[in-house]
């Protein structure tokens, strides 16, 4: 479980992308999409656990050294505590049943060891947005940047 959680959190960090990359097209590579979906799911489970336990240091520990320098457990708590919608734990079940409700705005490789993901999960009346950048460090995905926000209709 911890390995899966770490994998998901690491991938989320790669999704924060510089403005110059914002017009990049969505990759059609099915393996890249499966990797992004897996990282997205495990990142959301990690965020759900951090919010439930109010322990954001574990989430922080799953990031790259750069992510840990830029963020703090207190900042993660402030940013992720603003999300009003339902729990992230149900995200995985919803995604299995309604995969069409997940759309990628940007899905691309970032260098040899990075992945950038912009996505929206949109069940009825609710939009959950993700901007993440992940980086592979010693053969494990790590969060390099993370932003999650929601809009309730």
Tab-separated table of C-alpha atoms in Angstrom:
chain	number	residue	atom	x	y	z
A	1	UNK	CA	0.000	0.000	0.000
A	2	UNK	CA	2.801	2.412	0.891
A	3	UNK	CA	4.622	1.608	-2.371
A	4	UNK	CA	1.431	2.303	-4.335
A	5	UNK	CA	0.841	5.499	-2.399
A	6	UNK	CA	4.406	6.630	-3.011
A	7	UNK	CA	4.115	5.887	-6.692
A	8	UNK	CA	0.959	7.966	-6.996
A	9	UNK	CA	2.309	10.908	-5.099
A	10	UNK	CA	5.502	10.952	-7.088
A	11	UNK	CA	3.639	11.132	-10.356
A	12	UNK	CA	1.551	14.067	-9.193
A	13	UNK	CA	4.600	16.218	-8.735
A	14	UNK	CA	5.558	16.069	-12.396
A	15	UNK	CA	2.332	17.678	-13.554
A	16	UNK	CA	3.166	21.271	-12.683
A	17	UNK	CA	4.438	22.593	-15.985
A	18	UNK	CA	5.984	25.851	-17.127
A	19	UNK	CA	3.768	28.159	-19.178
A	20	UNK	CA	5.780	27.398	-22.327
A	21	UNK	CA	4.520	23.803	-22.238
A	22	UNK	CA	0.853	24.643	-21.717
A	23	UNK	CA	-0.074	24.256	-25.373
A	24	UNK	CA	1.372	20.751	-25.638
A	25	UNK	CA	-0.913	18.098	-27.084
A	26	UNK	CA	-2.219	15.097	-25.217
A	27	UNK	CA	-0.124	12.018	-25.875
A	28	UNK	CA	-1.914	9.153	-27.581
A	29	UNK	CA	0.499	6.575	-26.133
A	30	UNK	CA	-1.731	4.053	-24.260
A	31	UNK	CA	1.094	3.043	-21.892
A	32	UNK	CA	1.679	6.674	-20.930
A	33	UNK	CA	-2.052	7.092	-20.258
A	34	UNK	CA	-2.167	3.965	-18.053
A	35	UNK	CA	0.857	5.214	-16.114
A	36	UNK	CA	-0.760	8.636	-15.663
A	37	UNK	CA	-4.060	7.079	-14.531
A	38	UNK	CA	-2.274	4.872	-11.993
A	39	UNK	CA	-0.271	7.786	-10.625
A	40	UNK	CA	-3.371	9.942	-10.486
A	41	UNK	CA	-5.319	7.313	-8.540
A	42	UNK	CA	-2.550	6.707	-6.028
A	43	UNK	CA	-1.933	10.426	-5.627
A	44	UNK	CA	-5.608	10.933	-4.814
A	45	UNK	CA	-5.545	8.097	-2.290
A	46	UNK	CA	-2.485	9.703	-0.696
A	47	UNK	CA	-4.193	13.085	-0.530
A	48	UNK	CA	-7.307	11.481	0.946
A	49	UNK	CA	-5.231	9.798	3.661
A	50	UNK	CA	-3.335	13.015	4.389
A	51	UNK	CA	-6.586	14.959	4.714
A	52	UNK	CA	-8.190	12.264	6.910
A	53	UNK	CA	-5.213	12.004	9.279
A	54	UNK	CA	-4.067	15.624	8.940
A	55	UNK	CA	-0.561	14.281	8.430
A	56	UNK	CA	0.824	15.904	5.292
A	57	UNK	CA	4.454	15.088	6.069
A	58	UNK	CA	4.081	11.623	4.507
A	59	UNK	CA	2.775	13.190	1.300
A	60	UNK	CA	5.677	15.625	1.380
A	61	UNK	CA	8.106	12.743	1.875
A	62	UNK	CA	6.958	11.164	-1.382
A	63	UNK	CA	8.219	14.118	-3.372
A	64	UNK	CA	11.498	14.946	-5.008
A	65	UNK	CA	14.107	16.960	-3.108
A	66	UNK	CA	12.961	20.023	-5.064
A	67	UNK	CA	9.331	19.439	-4.127
A	68	UNK	CA	10.267	19.183	-0.436
A	69	UNK	CA	12.245	22.446	-0.706
A	70	UNK	CA	9.333	24.319	-2.325
A	71	UNK	CA	6.557	22.868	-0.157
A	72	UNK	CA	5.915	22.216	3.509
A	73	UNK	CA	3.404	20.032	5.330
A	74	UNK	CA	1.667	23.225	6.483
A	75	UNK	CA	1.380	24.562	2.916
A	76	UNK	CA	0.067	21.231	1.603
A	77	UNK	CA	-2.538	21.208	4.383
A	78	UNK	CA	-3.620	24.765	3.514
A	79	UNK	CA	-3.804	24.104	-0.234
A	80	UNK	CA	-5.480	20.697	-0.110
A	81	UNK	CA	-7.790	21.638	2.750
A	82	UNK	CA	-9.618	24.041	0.427
A	83	UNK	CA	-11.078	21.207	-1.628
A	84	UNK	CA	-14.794	21.115	-0.889
A	85	UNK	CA	-15.908	18.023	-2.732
A	86	UNK	CA	-16.282	14.409	-1.844
A	87	UNK	CA	-13.442	12.234	-0.629
A	88	UNK	CA	-10.689	11.133	-2.940
A	89	UNK	CA	-10.929	7.519	-1.797
A	90	UNK	CA	-13.987	6.990	-3.993
A	91	UNK	CA	-12.139	8.355	-7.013
A	92	UNK	CA	-10.681	4.970	-7.958
A	93	UNK	CA	-14.065	3.215	-7.914
A	94	UNK	CA	-15.669	6.004	-9.935
A	95	UNK	CA	-12.854	5.924	-12.465
A	96	UNK	CA	-13.317	2.168	-12.960
A	97	UNK	CA	-17.058	2.564	-13.531
A	98	UNK	CA	-16.971	5.805	-15.519
A	99	UNK	CA	-13.600	6.097	-17.287
A	100	UNK	CA	-15.102	8.541	-19.790
A	101	UNK	CA	-15.396	11.118	-17.007
A	102	UNK	CA	-11.613	11.474	-16.838
A	103	UNK	CA	-10.124	13.686	-19.491
A	104	UNK	CA	-6.530	14.722	-19.960
A	105	UNK	CA	-5.803	18.291	-20.969
A	106	UNK	CA	-2.091	17.600	-21.170
A	107	UNK	CA	-0.245	14.334	-20.914
A	108	UNK	CA	3.343	14.376	-21.995
A	109	UNK	CA	6.793	13.186	-21.157
A	110	UNK	CA	9.032	15.792	-19.594
A	111	UNK	CA	12.560	14.832	-20.483
A	112	UNK	CA	13.796	11.289	-19.989
A	113	UNK	CA	12.504	10.907	-16.426
A	114	UNK	CA	9.455	13.123	-16.124
A	115	UNK	CA	5.733	13.121	-16.779
A	116	UNK	CA	3.356	16.077	-16.882
A	117	UNK	CA	-0.354	15.517	-16.319
A	118	UNK	CA	-3.245	17.955	-16.470
A	119	UNK	CA	-6.551	16.181	-16.001
A	120	UNK	CA	-10.140	16.707	-14.970
A	121	UNK	CA	-12.443	14.167	-13.388
A	122	UNK	CA	-15.992	15.370	-13.933
A	123	UNK	CA	-18.846	13.415	-12.384
A	124	UNK	CA	-22.212	15.178	-12.436
A	125	UNK	CA	-22.206	18.487	-10.597
A	126	UNK	CA	-18.539	18.326	-9.628
A	127	UNK	CA	-15.191	18.964	-11.337
A	128	UNK	CA	-11.899	17.862	-9.785
A	129	UNK	CA	-8.840	19.278	-11.552
A	130	UNK	CA	-5.269	18.011	-11.318
A	131	UNK	CA	-2.013	19.574	-12.438
A	132	UNK	CA	0.900	17.339	-11.579
A	133	UNK	CA	4.491	16.727	-12.502
A	134	UNK	CA	6.258	13.502	-11.627
A	135	UNK	CA	9.914	12.624	-11.872
A	136	UNK	CA	11.529	9.208	-11.748
A	137	UNK	CA	14.195	9.101	-9.072
A	138	UNK	CA	16.109	5.846	-8.580
A	139	UNK	CA	13.486	3.970	-10.594
A	140	UNK	CA	10.540	5.222	-8.497
A	141	UNK	CA	8.063	7.951	-9.419
A	142	UNK	CA	8.219	11.008	-7.153
A	143	UNK	CA	6.004	14.087	-6.968
A	144	UNK	CA	7.789	17.108	-8.348
A	145	UNK	CA	4.802	19.498	-8.432
A	146	UNK	CA	1.182	19.186	-7.346
A	147	UNK	CA	-1.940	21.285	-7.635
A	148	UNK	CA	-5.476	20.007	-7.086
A	149	UNK	CA	-8.657	22.077	-7.005
A	150	UNK	CA	-12.361	21.510	-7.389
A	151	UNK	CA	-15.435	23.288	-8.640
A	152	UNK	CA	-18.858	22.312	-7.356
A	153	UNK	CA	-21.684	23.194	-9.770
